[in-house]
C-alpha cells in the first residue's frame, strides 16, 4: 500500500483534523491569528496526525476524540518550527517566508509559545492524565534536544551516539507518542500501546535520518532550499559525520578540522559528502530502523491498518522529498 | 498580620518549595541547567507558591502534594520573565544580568520553552485533569496578554479597559489560579475553590497596578532600574494613561501625542506623571481591588489562614518595593 492510497483511505479524517487545526487558533488576537494561520497554510505532510489516527485504529476508533491528540501533536511540531526559525535565523521554510521574516522575532517567539500552550490545553479536553503527562514530558525532551543541537552546531567533537540521541529527541519521540497516544485515546490494550510507541520510534528515527540524507542528495527544487543547508548552517548530521570519520574523504575532513578551517571549506565539503559512503551508510541505518518497525508490528492481525503502517514505513525509506 | 509574619509562619514549607524548585531543573543539559539556575537564584518574592500554599489550607493541607502545583506556577512565572527579556531586549532584571545577556537569545528562548514544558509536566504528577486544564489554559491567556502588550507598545490608542484586560492576563490570572489550584489540589469545596480564584484575581490586579505605580514613584535603588522604565520602553500603564487623559498635564500630553513627538519627550513626561493625579487614581483603584479581595473572604472562618490572606492583601497595597 503506498502513501497516496493510505492518505486516500484516511482522506475524510485527515481533512477533518486539518479543519480542526485551523479552528484551534484563536481569532481574537490579530497578530497571533495571522502568524499562526500563515504557519498552518505552509502545509506539511501532517504525518503526526496520520500516525495518531493509525494508532487510534487499535481500540475504539473515534476521530472526534482522536482530534484532541492529533491537533496538539501537529501544533507542537509547528511550534518547534517557528522557534527553530528564530534560532536559525531562517528566512524561508518550504520556500515560503517564515513568521520571523514576515513579522519579527517577537511575534515568532510568542506565536510559538501560544501554539505550544494551545496544544497542551487542547489535549486536556480528554480527561486522561496519562496523555497530558506523556505530551508535556515529550516537550521537555524535545527542548533538551533543541539545546543539544545548538551546542552541537559547528562541532566535530561528537559521535554517532550523540547524533542518534539528538534525532530521537528532535523527531522520533514525537512520532512515537503520536502512535502511542492515538492508541491510548482509543482505549487499546497496553501491549498495543507499547507496540505503537516502538513502531513510531523506529519509523521516526528512519524519518529523520532520511531527511538528513535528502538534505545532501536532494535538488534545490525538491528541498525548497539549497542542498547541504544543514552542514552550511553548522548542523553536523550522519552523512557528514560518517564522511569525516570513516569515509574516503576523511583525511581531507580531519585536516580541515585540525587546522580549524573546515567551515571555510563547507561548500567543497558538501560536494565530498555527496560522493562519499556516508550516504549509503545512513541509508542502511535508516533501513534497519524500518526493518525493526516492521518487525514490531509483524504479529499484529493482517488488517488494513497494519498494511497502512507497513506502507508508511516503506514510504519513509523510499521517499525522494 | 504582616508579610514577614506570614512568611515566618510558612517558612518551612516555603523553603521546601524553594528546594523543590531547584530540583525541578534537569542537570544533564549544561546550558539549560546553568541558565535556569541563574534565573532561580535571581530570587523573587515567590508569591505564587505562597498563594498555592494558602489556597491549600482550605482542604487537606499536604505540602508534598501542593508542591506539584506551587513549583509549576513559579516556573511559569520564570519562563515568561525570560521570554519577556528577549522581547524587551532587557540586559538587567532586579539588578542582575538576564539570561539573554549572560548567554544569548537562543539559550533564553529555549530556557523559557524548557521551563514552561517542565511546569506542565510536573503538574501532571497529580492525576487531576482539571488542574492540567486550568494551567495550560492560563498559559494560553498569558501569551495572548504578552502579544497584546507588544501591540500596545508606544500606542496611545488605548483606554483603561484595555489596560485592565492586559494586566489581568499578564498577572492577575496566574495569581488567581495559584490560589484556586492550591484549593483544588487539597480537595477543598467548590465554593472555597471559587472564592480562592476571585480572591487571587483581585489581589493580582492590585499587585500589578501597584507595580505600575512603583515604577514611577520608586527610587532606582528600590526598583533595580531607573524610575519610569515602563514608559521609557513604550509600555503605557495606568498612571501615564490617566495623566494623558484626565490629569493636570493632559493638555501637554495630548499636544505631544498629536504632534507625534511624545516619545522624544519621554523623560519630561515621566516627571509629569510622577507629579500628576494618575498616581493617586491608580492607588485608589488598587485599593478597591484589595477591598473586593477582602470582601470575598470575609465570611470565611477566622483562622490563621484567613488572617494571612488579609495580611498579603494589605501588604500588596502598602508595599514600597
Tab-separated table of N, CA and C in Angstrom, chain A residues 95-204:
chain	number	residue	atom	x	y	z
A	95	UNK	N	10.214	27.086	1.103
A	95	UNK	CA	10.118	28.074	0.042
A	95	UNK	C	9.280	29.300	0.365
A	96	UNK	N	8.669	29.325	1.580
A	96	UNK	CA	7.851	30.486	1.949
A	96	UNK	C	8.559	31.283	3.046
A	97	UNK	N	8.211	32.564	3.152
A	97	UNK	CA	8.739	33.369	4.239
A	97	UNK	C	8.373	32.736	5.585
A	98	UNK	N	9.298	32.785	6.532
A	98	UNK	CA	8.987	32.304	7.878
A	98	UNK	C	8.250	33.404	8.650
A	99	UNK	N	7.694	33.027	9.804
A	99	UNK	CA	6.992	34.016	10.643
A	99	UNK	C	7.946	35.136	11.034
A	100	UNK	N	9.191	34.770	11.361
A	100	UNK	CA	10.121	35.805	11.800
A	100	UNK	C	10.484	36.764	10.660
A	101	UNK	N	10.402	36.307	9.419
A	101	UNK	CA	10.650	37.201	8.287
A	101	UNK	C	9.441	38.094	8.058
A	102	UNK	N	8.265	37.462	8.032
A	102	UNK	CA	7.047	38.187	7.686
A	102	UNK	C	6.651	39.143	8.819
A	103	UNK	N	6.851	38.750	10.049
A	103	UNK	CA	6.637	39.640	11.192
A	103	UNK	C	8.012	39.908	11.792
A	104	UNK	N	8.248	39.480	13.016
A	104	UNK	CA	9.595	39.651	13.576
A	104	UNK	C	9.827	38.575	14.626
A	105	UNK	N	10.993	38.631	15.255
A	105	UNK	CA	11.331	37.596	16.231
A	105	UNK	C	10.386	37.579	17.423
A	106	UNK	N	9.911	38.749	17.831
A	106	UNK	CA	8.980	38.808	18.964
A	106	UNK	C	7.732	38.015	18.653
A	107	UNK	N	7.129	38.345	17.503
A	107	UNK	CA	5.889	37.659	17.128
A	107	UNK	C	6.155	36.165	16.968
A	108	UNK	N	7.299	35.821	16.385
A	108	UNK	CA	7.619	34.407	16.191
A	108	UNK	C	7.740	33.700	17.542
A	109	UNK	N	8.383	34.355	18.504
A	109	UNK	CA	8.541	33.709	19.807
A	109	UNK	C	7.200	33.505	20.487
A	110	UNK	N	6.393	34.555	20.523
A	110	UNK	CA	5.098	34.428	21.190
A	110	UNK	C	4.144	33.524	20.414
A	111	UNK	N	4.251	33.509	19.096
A	111	UNK	CA	3.427	32.582	18.319
A	111	UNK	C	3.764	31.148	18.715
A	112	UNK	N	5.052	30.864	18.830
A	112	UNK	CA	5.473	29.530	19.259
A	112	UNK	C	4.944	29.205	20.651
A	113	UNK	N	5.076	30.156	21.568
A	113	UNK	CA	4.578	29.948	22.935
A	113	UNK	C	3.076	29.685	22.927
A	114	UNK	N	2.377	30.485	22.136
A	114	UNK	CA	0.929	30.371	22.077
A	114	UNK	C	0.511	29.001	21.546
A	115	UNK	N	1.126	28.594	20.443
A	115	UNK	CA	0.753	27.320	19.825
A	115	UNK	C	1.069	26.154	20.762
A	116	UNK	N	2.211	26.252	21.425
A	116	UNK	CA	2.608	25.213	22.381
A	116	UNK	C	1.582	25.101	23.512
A	117	UNK	N	1.205	26.252	24.055
A	117	UNK	CA	0.258	26.248	25.172
A	117	UNK	C	-1.118	25.760	24.713
A	118	UNK	N	-1.522	26.156	23.507
A	118	UNK	CA	-2.799	25.681	22.971
A	118	UNK	C	-2.787	24.162	22.841
A	119	UNK	N	-1.675	23.628	22.362
A	119	UNK	CA	-1.561	22.177	22.195
A	119	UNK	C	-1.819	21.477	23.526
A	120	UNK	N	-1.177	21.971	24.567
A	120	UNK	CA	-1.317	21.331	25.874
A	120	UNK	C	-2.703	21.548	26.447
A	121	UNK	N	-3.300	22.664	26.090
A	121	UNK	CA	-4.642	22.940	26.566
A	121	UNK	C	-5.661	22.031	25.871
A	122	UNK	N	-5.483	21.819	24.578
A	122	UNK	CA	-6.442	21.006	23.820
A	122	UNK	C	-6.434	19.553	24.294
A	123	UNK	N	-5.252	19.017	24.576
A	123	UNK	CA	-5.197	17.606	24.971
A	123	UNK	C	-5.915	17.385	26.301
A	124	UNK	N	-6.020	18.439	27.135
A	124	UNK	CA	-6.715	18.253	28.420
A	124	UNK	C	-8.229	18.122	28.254
A	125	UNK	N	-8.724	18.314	27.020
A	125	UNK	CA	-10.148	18.058	26.775
A	125	UNK	C	-10.453	16.573	26.981
A	126	UNK	N	-9.475	15.723	26.735
A	126	UNK	CA	-9.625	14.315	27.118
A	126	UNK	C	-9.142	14.187	28.555
A	127	UNK	N	-10.003	13.741	29.435
A	127	UNK	CA	-9.638	13.702	30.867
A	127	UNK	C	-8.835	12.442	31.191
A	128	UNK	N	-7.740	12.271	30.453
A	128	UNK	CA	-6.870	11.115	30.680
A	128	UNK	C	-5.491	11.646	31.075
A	129	UNK	N	-5.214	11.738	32.385
A	129	UNK	CA	-3.969	12.367	32.849
A	129	UNK	C	-2.715	11.797	32.178
A	130	UNK	N	-2.751	10.502	31.867
A	130	UNK	CA	-1.572	9.886	31.256
A	130	UNK	C	-1.210	10.576	29.939
A	131	UNK	N	-2.231	10.956	29.164
A	131	UNK	CA	-1.971	11.652	27.899
A	131	UNK	C	-1.303	13.005	28.158
A	132	UNK	N	-1.767	13.701	29.186
A	132	UNK	CA	-1.202	15.015	29.496
A	132	UNK	C	0.260	14.867	29.903
A	133	UNK	N	0.504	13.795	30.664
A	133	UNK	CA	1.852	13.562	31.159
A	133	UNK	C	2.806	13.198	30.019
A	134	UNK	N	2.348	12.334	29.125
A	134	UNK	CA	3.208	11.938	28.006
A	134	UNK	C	3.538	13.152	27.143
A	135	UNK	N	2.521	13.960	26.854
A	135	UNK	CA	2.730	15.091	25.950
A	135	UNK	C	3.674	16.135	26.554
A	136	UNK	N	3.429	16.509	27.806
A	136	UNK	CA	4.289	17.536	28.403
A	136	UNK	C	5.705	16.992	28.609
A	137	UNK	N	5.794	15.725	28.987
A	137	UNK	CA	7.117	15.115	29.161
A	137	UNK	C	7.890	15.086	27.855
A	138	UNK	N	7.199	14.808	26.761
A	138	UNK	CA	7.862	14.755	25.454
A	138	UNK	C	8.366	16.134	25.049
A	139	UNK	N	7.610	17.171	25.390
A	139	UNK	CA	8.064	18.522	25.037
A	139	UNK	C	9.342	18.864	25.799
A	140	UNK	N	9.377	18.473	27.056
A	140	UNK	CA	10.612	18.690	27.832
A	140	UNK	C	11.800	18.062	27.100
A	141	UNK	N	11.648	16.805	26.688
A	141	UNK	CA	12.739	16.112	25.997
A	141	UNK	C	13.088	16.791	24.676
A	142	UNK	N	12.048	17.220	23.964
A	142	UNK	CA	12.297	17.887	22.675
A	142	UNK	C	13.129	19.146	22.851
A	143	UNK	N	12.776	19.940	23.857
A	143	UNK	CA	13.513	21.188	24.065
A	143	UNK	C	14.958	20.876	24.445
A	144	UNK	N	15.150	19.831	25.252
A	144	UNK	CA	16.516	19.423	25.569
A	144	UNK	C	17.273	19.072	24.282
A	145	UNK	N	16.580	18.411	23.375
A	145	UNK	CA	17.179	18.079	22.079
A	145	UNK	C	17.554	19.326	21.284
A	146	UNK	N	16.693	20.333	21.354
A	146	UNK	CA	16.966	21.578	20.615
A	146	UNK	C	18.226	22.248	21.159
A	147	UNK	N	18.324	22.265	22.481
A	147	UNK	CA	19.504	22.897	23.099
A	147	UNK	C	20.764	22.110	22.741
A	148	UNK	N	20.649	20.794	22.788
A	148	UNK	CA	21.803	19.971	22.406
A	148	UNK	C	22.216	20.274	20.977
A	149	UNK	N	21.215	20.492	20.136
A	149	UNK	CA	21.526	20.783	18.733
A	149	UNK	C	22.251	22.125	18.612
A	150	UNK	N	21.831	23.116	19.393
A	150	UNK	CA	22.530	24.406	19.375
A	150	UNK	C	23.982	24.204	19.808
A	151	UNK	N	24.154	23.414	20.878
A	151	UNK	CA	25.511	23.190	21.381
A	151	UNK	C	26.372	22.437	20.370
A	152	UNK	N	25.726	21.516	19.635
A	152	UNK	CA	26.488	20.680	18.700
A	152	UNK	C	26.812	21.405	17.400
A	153	UNK	N	26.231	22.586	17.211
A	153	UNK	CA	26.454	23.326	15.962
A	153	UNK	C	27.945	23.584	15.757
A	154	UNK	N	28.397	23.366	14.518
A	154	UNK	CA	29.801	23.614	14.148
A	154	UNK	C	30.789	22.805	14.969
A	155	UNK	N	30.284	21.775	15.662
A	155	UNK	CA	31.196	20.981	16.478
A	155	UNK	C	31.472	19.631	15.832
A	156	UNK	N	32.752	19.275	15.767
A	156	UNK	CA	33.125	17.940	15.274
A	156	UNK	C	33.447	17.018	16.435
A	157	UNK	N	33.264	17.552	17.638
A	157	UNK	CA	33.532	16.773	18.834
A	157	UNK	C	32.267	16.009	19.213
A	158	UNK	N	31.799	15.157	18.292
A	158	UNK	CA	30.594	14.379	18.562
A	158	UNK	C	30.646	13.065	17.805
A	159	UNK	N	29.907	12.086	18.293
A	159	UNK	CA	29.927	10.763	17.683
A	159	UNK	C	28.513	10.347	17.257
A	160	UNK	N	28.416	9.146	16.671
A	160	UNK	CA	27.120	8.665	16.167
A	160	UNK	C	26.068	8.636	17.284
A	161	UNK	N	26.523	8.198	18.473
A	161	UNK	CA	25.595	8.066	19.594
A	161	UNK	C	24.928	9.413	19.915
A	162	UNK	N	25.730	10.483	19.905
A	162	UNK	CA	25.183	11.813	20.208
A	162	UNK	C	24.209	12.252	19.114
A	163	UNK	N	24.578	11.930	17.865
A	163	UNK	CA	23.669	12.249	16.753
A	163	UNK	C	22.339	11.528	16.933
A	164	UNK	N	22.402	10.237	17.281
A	164	UNK	CA	21.177	9.449	17.406
A	164	UNK	C	20.317	9.938	18.573
A	165	UNK	N	20.964	10.313	19.665
A	165	UNK	CA	20.208	10.828	20.802
A	165	UNK	C	19.485	12.125	20.422
A	166	UNK	N	20.190	12.930	19.641
A	166	UNK	CA	19.624	14.218	19.231
A	166	UNK	C	18.394	14.023	18.352
A	167	UNK	N	18.494	13.139	17.353
A	167	UNK	CA	17.345	12.964	16.448
A	167	UNK	C	16.212	12.221	17.144
A	168	UNK	N	16.555	11.428	18.141
A	168	UNK	CA	15.486	10.807	18.928
A	168	UNK	C	14.632	11.907	19.562
A	169	UNK	N	15.313	12.834	20.248
A	169	UNK	CA	14.579	13.900	20.935
A	169	UNK	C	13.905	14.840	19.957
A	170	UNK	N	14.587	15.092	18.841
A	170	UNK	CA	14.114	16.091	17.896
A	170	UNK	C	12.918	15.588	17.083
A	171	UNK	N	12.925	14.324	16.727
A	171	UNK	CA	11.928	13.812	15.778
A	171	UNK	C	11.240	12.537	16.231
A	172	UNK	N	12.037	11.523	16.589
A	172	UNK	CA	11.466	10.183	16.785
A	172	UNK	C	10.462	10.166	17.929
A	173	UNK	N	10.773	10.911	18.997
A	173	UNK	CA	9.915	10.901	20.172
A	173	UNK	C	8.496	11.371	19.847
A	174	UNK	N	8.385	12.420	19.049
A	174	UNK	CA	7.062	12.980	18.752
A	174	UNK	C	6.249	12.006	17.890
A	175	UNK	N	6.922	11.307	16.994
A	175	UNK	CA	6.218	10.324	16.170
A	175	UNK	C	5.838	9.111	17.022
A	176	UNK	N	6.757	8.723	17.912
A	176	UNK	CA	6.462	7.600	18.822
A	176	UNK	C	5.214	7.892	19.656
A	177	UNK	N	5.153	9.099	20.242
A	177	UNK	CA	3.992	9.374	21.101
A	177	UNK	C	2.734	9.645	20.277
A	178	UNK	N	2.893	10.038	19.017
A	178	UNK	CA	1.703	10.173	18.162
A	178	UNK	C	1.002	8.823	18.061
A	179	UNK	N	1.767	7.795	17.741
A	179	UNK	CA	1.205	6.444	17.626
A	179	UNK	C	0.672	5.980	18.984
A	180	UNK	N	1.483	6.194	20.009
A	180	UNK	CA	1.145	5.721	21.358
A	180	UNK	C	-0.117	6.405	21.890
A	181	UNK	N	-0.160	7.739	21.775
A	181	UNK	CA	-1.293	8.480	22.332
A	181	UNK	C	-2.575	8.195	21.562
A	182	UNK	N	-2.462	7.958	20.254
A	182	UNK	CA	-3.624	7.550	19.472
A	182	UNK	C	-4.193	6.252	20.016
A	183	UNK	N	-3.276	5.319	20.313
A	183	UNK	CA	-3.703	4.021	20.846
A	183	UNK	C	-4.340	4.184	22.231
A	184	UNK	N	-3.710	5.008	23.084
A	184	UNK	CA	-4.250	5.217	24.437
A	184	UNK	C	-5.634	5.868	24.363
A	185	UNK	N	-5.746	6.901	23.526
A	185	UNK	CA	-7.017	7.634	23.445
A	185	UNK	C	-8.153	6.741	22.963
A	186	UNK	N	-7.806	5.708	22.201
A	186	UNK	CA	-8.859	4.824	21.687
A	186	UNK	C	-9.076	3.631	22.613
A	187	UNK	N	-8.348	3.612	23.732
A	187	UNK	CA	-8.546	2.531	24.699
A	187	UNK	C	-7.962	1.200	24.266
A	188	UNK	N	-6.886	1.244	23.477
A	188	UNK	CA	-6.240	-0.002	23.046
A	188	UNK	C	-5.571	-0.682	24.243
A	189	UNK	N	-5.244	-1.971	24.096
A	189	UNK	CA	-4.585	-2.697	25.191
A	189	UNK	C	-3.174	-2.151	25.407
A	190	UNK	N	-2.648	-2.424	26.616
A	190	UNK	CA	-1.295	-1.953	26.939
A	190	UNK	C	-0.255	-2.479	25.947
A	191	UNK	N	-0.431	-3.711	25.529
A	191	UNK	CA	0.554	-4.285	24.618
A	191	UNK	C	0.551	-3.526	23.288
A	192	UNK	N	-0.634	-3.201	22.820
A	192	UNK	CA	-0.727	-2.456	21.560
A	192	UNK	C	-0.186	-1.044	21.731
A	193	UNK	N	-0.465	-0.446	22.885
A	193	UNK	CA	0.063	0.896	23.161
A	193	UNK	C	1.593	0.876	23.078
A	194	UNK	N	2.178	-0.142	23.700
A	194	UNK	CA	3.636	-0.271	23.719
A	194	UNK	C	4.178	-0.499	22.305
A	195	UNK	N	3.535	-1.376	21.576
A	195	UNK	CA	3.967	-1.657	20.205
A	195	UNK	C	3.894	-0.399	19.349
A	196	UNK	N	2.814	0.349	19.505
A	196	UNK	CA	2.651	1.569	18.708
A	196	UNK	C	3.783	2.562	19.017
A	197	UNK	N	4.131	2.672	20.319
A	197	UNK	CA	5.227	3.568	20.681
A	197	UNK	C	6.508	3.177	19.949
A	198	UNK	N	6.872	1.892	20.032
A	198	UNK	CA	8.160	1.469	19.463
A	198	UNK	C	8.141	1.443	17.942
A	199	UNK	N	6.999	1.137	17.367
A	199	UNK	CA	6.858	1.286	15.917
A	199	UNK	C	7.164	2.741	15.542
A	200	UNK	N	6.510	3.676	16.219
A	200	UNK	CA	6.680	5.100	15.913
A	200	UNK	C	8.102	5.574	16.141
A	201	UNK	N	8.694	5.081	17.211
A	201	UNK	CA	10.079	5.468	17.495
A	201	UNK	C	11.009	5.086	16.345
A	202	UNK	N	10.890	3.843	15.889
A	202	UNK	CA	11.780	3.362	14.828
A	202	UNK	C	11.502	4.057	13.500
A	203	UNK	N	10.237	4.245	13.193
A	203	UNK	CA	9.883	4.968	11.967
A	203	UNK	C	10.409	6.412	12.049
A	204	UNK	N	10.292	7.000	13.225
A	204	UNK	CA	10.745	8.374	13.416
A	204	UNK	C	12.248	8.524	13.243
